[in-house]
C-alpha atoms as a PDB file:
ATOM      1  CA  UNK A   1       0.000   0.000   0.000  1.00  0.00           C
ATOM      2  CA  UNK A   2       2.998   2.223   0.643  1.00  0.00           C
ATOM      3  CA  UNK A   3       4.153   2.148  -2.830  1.00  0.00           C
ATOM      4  CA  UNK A   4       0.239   2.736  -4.073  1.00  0.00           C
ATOM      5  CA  UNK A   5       0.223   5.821  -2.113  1.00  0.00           C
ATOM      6  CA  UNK A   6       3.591   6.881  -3.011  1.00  0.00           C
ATOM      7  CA  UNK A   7       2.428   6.150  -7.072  1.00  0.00           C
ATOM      8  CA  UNK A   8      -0.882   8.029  -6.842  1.00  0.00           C
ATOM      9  CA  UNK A   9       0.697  11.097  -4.872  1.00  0.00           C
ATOM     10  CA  UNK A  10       2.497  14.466  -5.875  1.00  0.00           C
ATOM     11  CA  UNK A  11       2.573  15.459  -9.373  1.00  0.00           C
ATOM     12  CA  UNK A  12       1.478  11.787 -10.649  1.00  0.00           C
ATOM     13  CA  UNK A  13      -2.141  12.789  -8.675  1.00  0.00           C
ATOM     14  CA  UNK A  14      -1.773  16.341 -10.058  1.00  0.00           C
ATOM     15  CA  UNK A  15      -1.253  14.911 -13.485  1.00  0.00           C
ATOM     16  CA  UNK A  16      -3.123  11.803 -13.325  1.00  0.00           C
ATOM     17  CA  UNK A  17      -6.521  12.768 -14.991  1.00  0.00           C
ATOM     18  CA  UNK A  18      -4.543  14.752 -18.050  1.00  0.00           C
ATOM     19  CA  UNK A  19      -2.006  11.439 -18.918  1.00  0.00           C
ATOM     20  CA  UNK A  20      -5.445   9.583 -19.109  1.00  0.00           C
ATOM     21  CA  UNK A  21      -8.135  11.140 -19.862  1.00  0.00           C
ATOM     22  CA  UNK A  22      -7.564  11.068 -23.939  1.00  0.00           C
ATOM     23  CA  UNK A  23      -7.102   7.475 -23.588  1.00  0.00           C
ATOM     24  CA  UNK A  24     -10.089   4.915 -25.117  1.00  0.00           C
ATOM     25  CA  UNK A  25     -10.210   3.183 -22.257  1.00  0.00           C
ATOM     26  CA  UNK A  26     -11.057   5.984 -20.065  1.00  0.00           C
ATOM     27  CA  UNK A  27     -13.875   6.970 -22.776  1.00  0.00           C
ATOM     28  CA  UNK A  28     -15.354   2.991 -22.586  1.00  0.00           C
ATOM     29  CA  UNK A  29     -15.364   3.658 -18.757  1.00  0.00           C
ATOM     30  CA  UNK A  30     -16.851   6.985 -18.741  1.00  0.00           C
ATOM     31  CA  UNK A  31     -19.545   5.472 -20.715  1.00  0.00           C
ATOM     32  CA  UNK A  32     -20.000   2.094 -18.624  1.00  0.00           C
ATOM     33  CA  UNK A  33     -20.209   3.851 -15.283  1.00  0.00           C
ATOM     34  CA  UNK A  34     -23.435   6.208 -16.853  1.00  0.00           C
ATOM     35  CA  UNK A  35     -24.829   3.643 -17.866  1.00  0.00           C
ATOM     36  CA  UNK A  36     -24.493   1.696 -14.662  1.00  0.00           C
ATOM     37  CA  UNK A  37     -25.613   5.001 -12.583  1.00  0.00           C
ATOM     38  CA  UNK A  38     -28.624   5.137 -15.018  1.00  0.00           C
ATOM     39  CA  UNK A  39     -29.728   1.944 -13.860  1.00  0.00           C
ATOM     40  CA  UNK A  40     -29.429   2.437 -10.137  1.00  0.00           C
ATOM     41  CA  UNK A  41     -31.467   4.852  -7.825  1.00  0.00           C
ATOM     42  CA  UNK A  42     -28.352   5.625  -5.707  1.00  0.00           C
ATOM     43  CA  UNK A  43     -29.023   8.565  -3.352  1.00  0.00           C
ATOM     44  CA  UNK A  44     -25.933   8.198  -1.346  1.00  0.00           C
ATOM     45  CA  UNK A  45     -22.501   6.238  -2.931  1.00  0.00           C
ATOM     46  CA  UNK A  46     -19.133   5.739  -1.125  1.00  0.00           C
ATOM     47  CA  UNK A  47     -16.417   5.356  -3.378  1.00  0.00           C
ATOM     48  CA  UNK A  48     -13.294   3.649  -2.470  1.00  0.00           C
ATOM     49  CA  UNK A  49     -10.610   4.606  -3.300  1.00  0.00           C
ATOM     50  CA  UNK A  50     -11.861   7.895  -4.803  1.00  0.00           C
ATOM     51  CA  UNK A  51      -9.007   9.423  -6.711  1.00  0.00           C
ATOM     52  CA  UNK A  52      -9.019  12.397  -7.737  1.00  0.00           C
ATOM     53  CA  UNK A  53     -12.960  12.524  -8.116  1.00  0.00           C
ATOM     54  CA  UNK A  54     -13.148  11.520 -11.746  1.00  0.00           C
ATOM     55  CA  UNK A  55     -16.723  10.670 -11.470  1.00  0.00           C
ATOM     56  CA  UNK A  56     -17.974  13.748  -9.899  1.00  0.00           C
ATOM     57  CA  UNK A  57     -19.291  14.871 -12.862  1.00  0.00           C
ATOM     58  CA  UNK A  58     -21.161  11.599 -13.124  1.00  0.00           C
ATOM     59  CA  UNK A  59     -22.359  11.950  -9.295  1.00  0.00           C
ATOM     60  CA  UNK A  60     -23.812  15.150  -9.884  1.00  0.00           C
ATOM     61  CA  UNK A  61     -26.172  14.589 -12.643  1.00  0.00           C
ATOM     62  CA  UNK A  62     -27.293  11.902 -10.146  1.00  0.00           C
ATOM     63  CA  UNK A  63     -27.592  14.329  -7.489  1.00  0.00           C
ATOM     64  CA  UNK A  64     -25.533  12.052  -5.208  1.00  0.00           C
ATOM     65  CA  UNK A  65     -24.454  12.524  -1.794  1.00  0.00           C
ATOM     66  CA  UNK A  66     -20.863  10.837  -1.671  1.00  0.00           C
ATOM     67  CA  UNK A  67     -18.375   9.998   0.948  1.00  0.00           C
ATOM     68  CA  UNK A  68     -15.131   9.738  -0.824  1.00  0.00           C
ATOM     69  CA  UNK A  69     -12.248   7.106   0.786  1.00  0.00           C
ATOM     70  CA  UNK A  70      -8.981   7.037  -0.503  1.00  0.00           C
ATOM     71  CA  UNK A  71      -5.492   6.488   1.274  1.00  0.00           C
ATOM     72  CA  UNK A  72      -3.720   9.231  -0.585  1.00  0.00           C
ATOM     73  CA  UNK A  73      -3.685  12.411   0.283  1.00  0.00           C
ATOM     74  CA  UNK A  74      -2.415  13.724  -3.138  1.00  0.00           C
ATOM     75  CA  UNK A  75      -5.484  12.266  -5.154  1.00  0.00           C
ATOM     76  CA  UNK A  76      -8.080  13.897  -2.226  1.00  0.00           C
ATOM     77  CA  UNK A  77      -6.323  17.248  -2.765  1.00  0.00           C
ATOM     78  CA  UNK A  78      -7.387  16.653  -6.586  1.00  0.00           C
ATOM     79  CA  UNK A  79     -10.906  15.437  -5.944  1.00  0.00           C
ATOM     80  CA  UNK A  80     -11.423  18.766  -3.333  1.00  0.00           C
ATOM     81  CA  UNK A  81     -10.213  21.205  -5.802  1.00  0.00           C
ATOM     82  CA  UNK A  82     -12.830  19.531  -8.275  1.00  0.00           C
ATOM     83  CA  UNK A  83     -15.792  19.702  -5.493  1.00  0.00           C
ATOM     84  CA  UNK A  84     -14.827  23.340  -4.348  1.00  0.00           C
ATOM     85  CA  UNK A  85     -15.675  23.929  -8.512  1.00  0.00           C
ATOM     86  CA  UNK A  86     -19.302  22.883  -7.361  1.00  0.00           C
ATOM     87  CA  UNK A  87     -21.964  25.254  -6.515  1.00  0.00           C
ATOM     88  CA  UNK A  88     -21.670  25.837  -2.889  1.00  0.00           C
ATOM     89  CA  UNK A  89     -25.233  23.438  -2.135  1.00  0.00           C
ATOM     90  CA  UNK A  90     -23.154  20.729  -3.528  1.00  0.00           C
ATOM     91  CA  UNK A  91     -19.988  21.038  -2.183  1.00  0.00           C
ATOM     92  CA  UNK A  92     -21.444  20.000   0.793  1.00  0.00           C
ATOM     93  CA  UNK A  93     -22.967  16.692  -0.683  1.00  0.00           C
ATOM     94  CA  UNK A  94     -19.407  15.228  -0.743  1.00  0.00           C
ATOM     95  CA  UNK A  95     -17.201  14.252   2.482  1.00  0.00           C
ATOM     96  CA  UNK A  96     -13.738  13.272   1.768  1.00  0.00           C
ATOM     97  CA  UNK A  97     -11.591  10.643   3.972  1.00  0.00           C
ATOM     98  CA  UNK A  98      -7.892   9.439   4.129  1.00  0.00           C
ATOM     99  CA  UNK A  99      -8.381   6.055   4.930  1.00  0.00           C
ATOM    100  CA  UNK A 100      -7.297   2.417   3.439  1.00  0.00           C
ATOM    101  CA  UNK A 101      -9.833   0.316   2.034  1.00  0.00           C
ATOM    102  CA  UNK A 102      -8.947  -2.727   4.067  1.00  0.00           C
ATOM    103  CA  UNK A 103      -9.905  -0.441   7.018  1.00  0.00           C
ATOM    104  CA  UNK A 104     -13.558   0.625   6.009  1.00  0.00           C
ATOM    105  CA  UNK A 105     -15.799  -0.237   8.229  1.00  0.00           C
ATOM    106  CA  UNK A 106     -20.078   0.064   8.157  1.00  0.00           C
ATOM    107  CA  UNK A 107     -21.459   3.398   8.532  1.00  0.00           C
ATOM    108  CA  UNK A 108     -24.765   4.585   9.332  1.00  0.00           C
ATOM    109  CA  UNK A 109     -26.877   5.260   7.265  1.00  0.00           C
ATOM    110  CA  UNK A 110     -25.767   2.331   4.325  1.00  0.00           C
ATOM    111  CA  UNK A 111     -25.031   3.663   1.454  1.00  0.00           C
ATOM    112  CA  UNK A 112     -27.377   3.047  -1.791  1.00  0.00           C
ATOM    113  CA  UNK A 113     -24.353   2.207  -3.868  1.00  0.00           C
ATOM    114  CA  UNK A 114     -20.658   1.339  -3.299  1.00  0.00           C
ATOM    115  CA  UNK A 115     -17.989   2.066  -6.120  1.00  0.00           C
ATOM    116  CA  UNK A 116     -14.914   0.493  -6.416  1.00  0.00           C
ATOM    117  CA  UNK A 117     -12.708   1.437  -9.791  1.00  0.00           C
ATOM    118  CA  UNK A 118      -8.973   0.197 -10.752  1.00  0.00           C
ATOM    119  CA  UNK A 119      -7.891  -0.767  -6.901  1.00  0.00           C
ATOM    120  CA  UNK A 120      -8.077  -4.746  -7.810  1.00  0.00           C
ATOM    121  CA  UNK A 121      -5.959  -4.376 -10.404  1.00  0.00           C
ATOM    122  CA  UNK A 122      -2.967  -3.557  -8.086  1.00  0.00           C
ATOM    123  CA  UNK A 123      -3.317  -6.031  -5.755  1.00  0.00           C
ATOM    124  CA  UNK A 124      -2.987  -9.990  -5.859  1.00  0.00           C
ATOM    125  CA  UNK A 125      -6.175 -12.339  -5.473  1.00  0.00           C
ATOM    126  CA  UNK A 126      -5.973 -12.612  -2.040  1.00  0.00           C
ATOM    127  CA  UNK A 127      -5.740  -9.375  -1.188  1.00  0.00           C
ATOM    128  CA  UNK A 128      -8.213  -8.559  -3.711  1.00  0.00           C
ATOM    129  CA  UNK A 129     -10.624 -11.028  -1.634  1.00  0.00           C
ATOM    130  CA  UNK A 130     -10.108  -8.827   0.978  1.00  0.00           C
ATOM    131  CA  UNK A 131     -11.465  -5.892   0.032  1.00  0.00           C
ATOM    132  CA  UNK A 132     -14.511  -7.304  -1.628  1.00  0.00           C
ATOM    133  CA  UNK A 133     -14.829  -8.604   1.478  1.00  0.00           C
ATOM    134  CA  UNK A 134     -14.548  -5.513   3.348  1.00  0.00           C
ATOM    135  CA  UNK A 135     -16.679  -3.351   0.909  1.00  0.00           C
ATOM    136  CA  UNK A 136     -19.611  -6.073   0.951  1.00  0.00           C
ATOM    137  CA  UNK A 137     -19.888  -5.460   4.919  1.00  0.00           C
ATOM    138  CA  UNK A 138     -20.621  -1.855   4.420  1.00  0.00           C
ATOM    139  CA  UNK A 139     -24.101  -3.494   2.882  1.00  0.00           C
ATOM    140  CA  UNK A 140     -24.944  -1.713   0.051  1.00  0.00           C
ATOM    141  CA  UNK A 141     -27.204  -3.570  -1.894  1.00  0.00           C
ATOM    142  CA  UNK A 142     -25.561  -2.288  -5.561  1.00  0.00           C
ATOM    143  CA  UNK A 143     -21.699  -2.255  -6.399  1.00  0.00           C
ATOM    144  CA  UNK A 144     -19.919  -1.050  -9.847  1.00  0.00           C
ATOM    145  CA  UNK A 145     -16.491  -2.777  -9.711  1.00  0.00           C
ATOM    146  CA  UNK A 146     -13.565  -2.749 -11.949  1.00  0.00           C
ATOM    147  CA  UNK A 147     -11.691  -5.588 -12.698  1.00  0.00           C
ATOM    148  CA  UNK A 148      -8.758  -7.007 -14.472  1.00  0.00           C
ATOM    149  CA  UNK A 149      -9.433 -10.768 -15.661  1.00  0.00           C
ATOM    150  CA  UNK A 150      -8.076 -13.988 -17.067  1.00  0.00           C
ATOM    151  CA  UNK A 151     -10.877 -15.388 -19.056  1.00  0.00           C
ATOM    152  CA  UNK A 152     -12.326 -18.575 -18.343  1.00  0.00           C
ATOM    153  CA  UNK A 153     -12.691 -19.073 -22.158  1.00  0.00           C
ATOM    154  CA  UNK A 154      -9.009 -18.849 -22.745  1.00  0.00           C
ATOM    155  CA  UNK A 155      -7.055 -22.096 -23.479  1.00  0.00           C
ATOM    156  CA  UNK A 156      -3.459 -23.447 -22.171  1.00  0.00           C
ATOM    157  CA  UNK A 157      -1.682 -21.636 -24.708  1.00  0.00           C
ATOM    158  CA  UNK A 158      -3.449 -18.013 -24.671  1.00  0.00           C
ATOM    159  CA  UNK A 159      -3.365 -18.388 -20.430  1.00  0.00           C
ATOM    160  CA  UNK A 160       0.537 -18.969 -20.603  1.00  0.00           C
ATOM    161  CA  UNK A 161       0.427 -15.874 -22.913  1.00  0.00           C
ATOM    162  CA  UNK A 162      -1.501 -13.689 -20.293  1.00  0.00           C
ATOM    163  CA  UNK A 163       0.709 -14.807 -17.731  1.00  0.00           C
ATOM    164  CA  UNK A 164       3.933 -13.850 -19.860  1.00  0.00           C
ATOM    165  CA  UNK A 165       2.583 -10.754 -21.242  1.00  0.00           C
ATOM    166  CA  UNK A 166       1.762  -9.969 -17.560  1.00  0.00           C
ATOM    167  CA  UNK A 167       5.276 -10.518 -16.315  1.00  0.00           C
ATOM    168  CA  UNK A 168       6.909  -8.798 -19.110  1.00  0.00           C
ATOM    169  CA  UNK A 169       4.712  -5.277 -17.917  1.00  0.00           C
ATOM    170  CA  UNK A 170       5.556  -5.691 -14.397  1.00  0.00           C
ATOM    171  CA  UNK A 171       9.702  -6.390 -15.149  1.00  0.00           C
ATOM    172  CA  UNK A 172       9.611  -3.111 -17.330  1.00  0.00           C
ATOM    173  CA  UNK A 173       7.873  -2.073 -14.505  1.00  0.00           C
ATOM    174  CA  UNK A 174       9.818  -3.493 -11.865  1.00  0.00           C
ATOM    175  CA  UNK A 175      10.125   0.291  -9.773  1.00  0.00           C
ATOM    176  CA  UNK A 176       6.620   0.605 -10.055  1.00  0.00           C
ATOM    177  CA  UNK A 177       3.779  -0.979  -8.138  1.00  0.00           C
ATOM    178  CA  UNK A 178       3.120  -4.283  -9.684  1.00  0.00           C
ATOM    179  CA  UNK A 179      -0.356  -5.201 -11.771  1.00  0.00           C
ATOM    180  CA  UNK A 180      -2.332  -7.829 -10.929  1.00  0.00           C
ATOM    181  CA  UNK A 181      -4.783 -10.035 -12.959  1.00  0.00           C
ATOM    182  CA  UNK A 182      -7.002 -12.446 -11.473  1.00  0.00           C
ATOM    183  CA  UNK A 183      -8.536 -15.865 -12.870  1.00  0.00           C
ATOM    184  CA  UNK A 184     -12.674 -15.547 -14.058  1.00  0.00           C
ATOM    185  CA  UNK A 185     -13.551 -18.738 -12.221  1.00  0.00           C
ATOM    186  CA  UNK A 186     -12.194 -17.766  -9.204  1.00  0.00           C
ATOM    187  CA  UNK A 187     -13.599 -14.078  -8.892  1.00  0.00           C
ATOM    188  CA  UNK A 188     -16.787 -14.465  -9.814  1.00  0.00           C
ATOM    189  CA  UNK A 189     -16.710 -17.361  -7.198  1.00  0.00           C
ATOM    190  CA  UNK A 190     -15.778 -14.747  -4.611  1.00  0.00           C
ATOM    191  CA  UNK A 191     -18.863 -12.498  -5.622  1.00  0.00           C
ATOM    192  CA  UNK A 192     -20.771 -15.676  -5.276  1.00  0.00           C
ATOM    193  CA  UNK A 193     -19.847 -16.684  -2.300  1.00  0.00           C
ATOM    194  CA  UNK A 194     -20.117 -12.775  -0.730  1.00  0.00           C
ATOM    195  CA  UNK A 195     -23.914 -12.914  -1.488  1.00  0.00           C
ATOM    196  CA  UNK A 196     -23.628 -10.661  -5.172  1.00  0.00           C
ATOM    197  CA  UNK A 197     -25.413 -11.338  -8.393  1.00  0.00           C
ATOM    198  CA  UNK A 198     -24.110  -9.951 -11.576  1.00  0.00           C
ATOM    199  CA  UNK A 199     -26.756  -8.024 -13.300  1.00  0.00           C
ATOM    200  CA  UNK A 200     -24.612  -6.177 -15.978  1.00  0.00           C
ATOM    201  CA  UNK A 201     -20.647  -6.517 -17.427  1.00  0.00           C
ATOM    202  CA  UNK A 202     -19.285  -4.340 -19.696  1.00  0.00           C
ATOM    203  CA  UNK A 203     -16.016  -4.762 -21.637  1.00  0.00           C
ATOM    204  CA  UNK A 204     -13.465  -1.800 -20.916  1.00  0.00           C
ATOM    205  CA  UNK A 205     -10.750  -3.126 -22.533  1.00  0.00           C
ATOM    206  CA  UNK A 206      -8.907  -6.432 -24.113  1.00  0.00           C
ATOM    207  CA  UNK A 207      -5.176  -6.453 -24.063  1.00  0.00           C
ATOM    208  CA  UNK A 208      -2.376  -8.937 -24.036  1.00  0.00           C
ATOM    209  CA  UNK A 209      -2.463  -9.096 -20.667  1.00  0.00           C
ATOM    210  CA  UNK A 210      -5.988  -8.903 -19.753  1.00  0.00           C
ATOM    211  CA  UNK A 211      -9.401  -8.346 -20.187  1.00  0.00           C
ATOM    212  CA  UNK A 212     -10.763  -5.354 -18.209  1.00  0.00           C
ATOM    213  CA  UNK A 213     -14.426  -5.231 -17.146  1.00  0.00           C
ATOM    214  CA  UNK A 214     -17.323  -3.157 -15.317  1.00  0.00           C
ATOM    215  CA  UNK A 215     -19.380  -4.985 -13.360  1.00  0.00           C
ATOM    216  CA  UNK A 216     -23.075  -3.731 -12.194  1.00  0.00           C
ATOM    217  CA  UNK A 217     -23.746  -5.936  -8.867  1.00  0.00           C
ATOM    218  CA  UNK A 218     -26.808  -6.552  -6.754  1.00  0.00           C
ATOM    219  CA  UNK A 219     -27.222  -8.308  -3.662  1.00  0.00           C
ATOM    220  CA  UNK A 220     -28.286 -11.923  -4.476  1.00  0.00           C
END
């Protein structure tokens, strides 16, 4: 977590919306999360970890109240300069907290929707268990997750590539936080087993590496 905090503070949080922004990917997940939020009467969201609040423009044509987690400091100094942009009414709506996901803990009242956007892809499975574990007990009863997968559909040959291609990333990497990608099976086994029930998956991205999703979630 150090070296999370450490890659998502300074100027890489003061420049992290511009490097990406441009980017497809960030376009497919602009559009996946609108269409998720369509589908979901969420008055109140937390969002963990929160960034530098690139969905606030997506939380206030929902007219969300938000608490917004995130351990770095950096990427909450982004997301406030965003909110103090807001009309002052709104500002208001959003309450910012330095804190790790693998320390949230339930809050009163339980939020209408939990977010949870690129974290799992920097952490391995079991640590990735973890947090679904620990965002599932704040008891929201819809999720949007992001996800980086191995599909189930791939063979012997295109898993070894994944794996390879995956390795290769995280040598030329190898200062850098290291990616993670985590089997099908076994993720969507977690969700099963933590009481969810995927109601929509979108497609972000398909690389050598990976497949990247959005996934809409509702309590089974």
């Amino acid at each position: 977590m150090d070296k999370l905090v450490e890659a998502y503070s300074g100027d890489k949080a003061r420049n992290y919306d511009a490097r990406r922004a441009a980017s497809k990917r960030w376009r497919r997940e602009v559009a996946a999360m609108e269409a998720m939020l369509a589908d979901i009467d969420a008055g109140t969201i937390l969002d963990c970890p929160f960034g530098t609040g690139r969905w606030v423009p997506q939380y206030e044509a929902a007219g969300a109240t938000v608490t917004a987690v995130d351990l770095s400091q950096g990427m909450l100094d982004e997301a406030a300069a965003k909110i103090a942009d807001l009309p002052k009414e709104r500002q208001a709506a959003y309450t910012l907290i330095r804190e790790s996901i693998f320390d949230l803990s339930p809050s009163r009242p339980v939020p209408d929707l939990t977010v949870c956007i690129r974290f799992l892809n920097w952490v391995a499975f079991p640590d990735a268990v973890r947090a679904l574990e620990r965002l599932t007990a704040l008891g929201s009863p819809h999720m949007i997750l992001g996800a980086s997968l191995v599909p189930d559909a791939a063979g012997p040959l295109r898993r070894l590539w994944y794996g390879l291609s995956l390795a290769v990333i995280n040598w030329r990497a190898r200062h850098k936080p290291a990616q993670h990608v985590h089997p099908e099976a076994a993720f969507l086994a977690e969700l099963d087993r933590l009481g969810w029930r995927v109601v929509d998956r979108r497609e972000i991205m398909r690389r050598n590496a990976r497949v990247n999703y959005f996934f809409r979630l509702e309590r089974a």
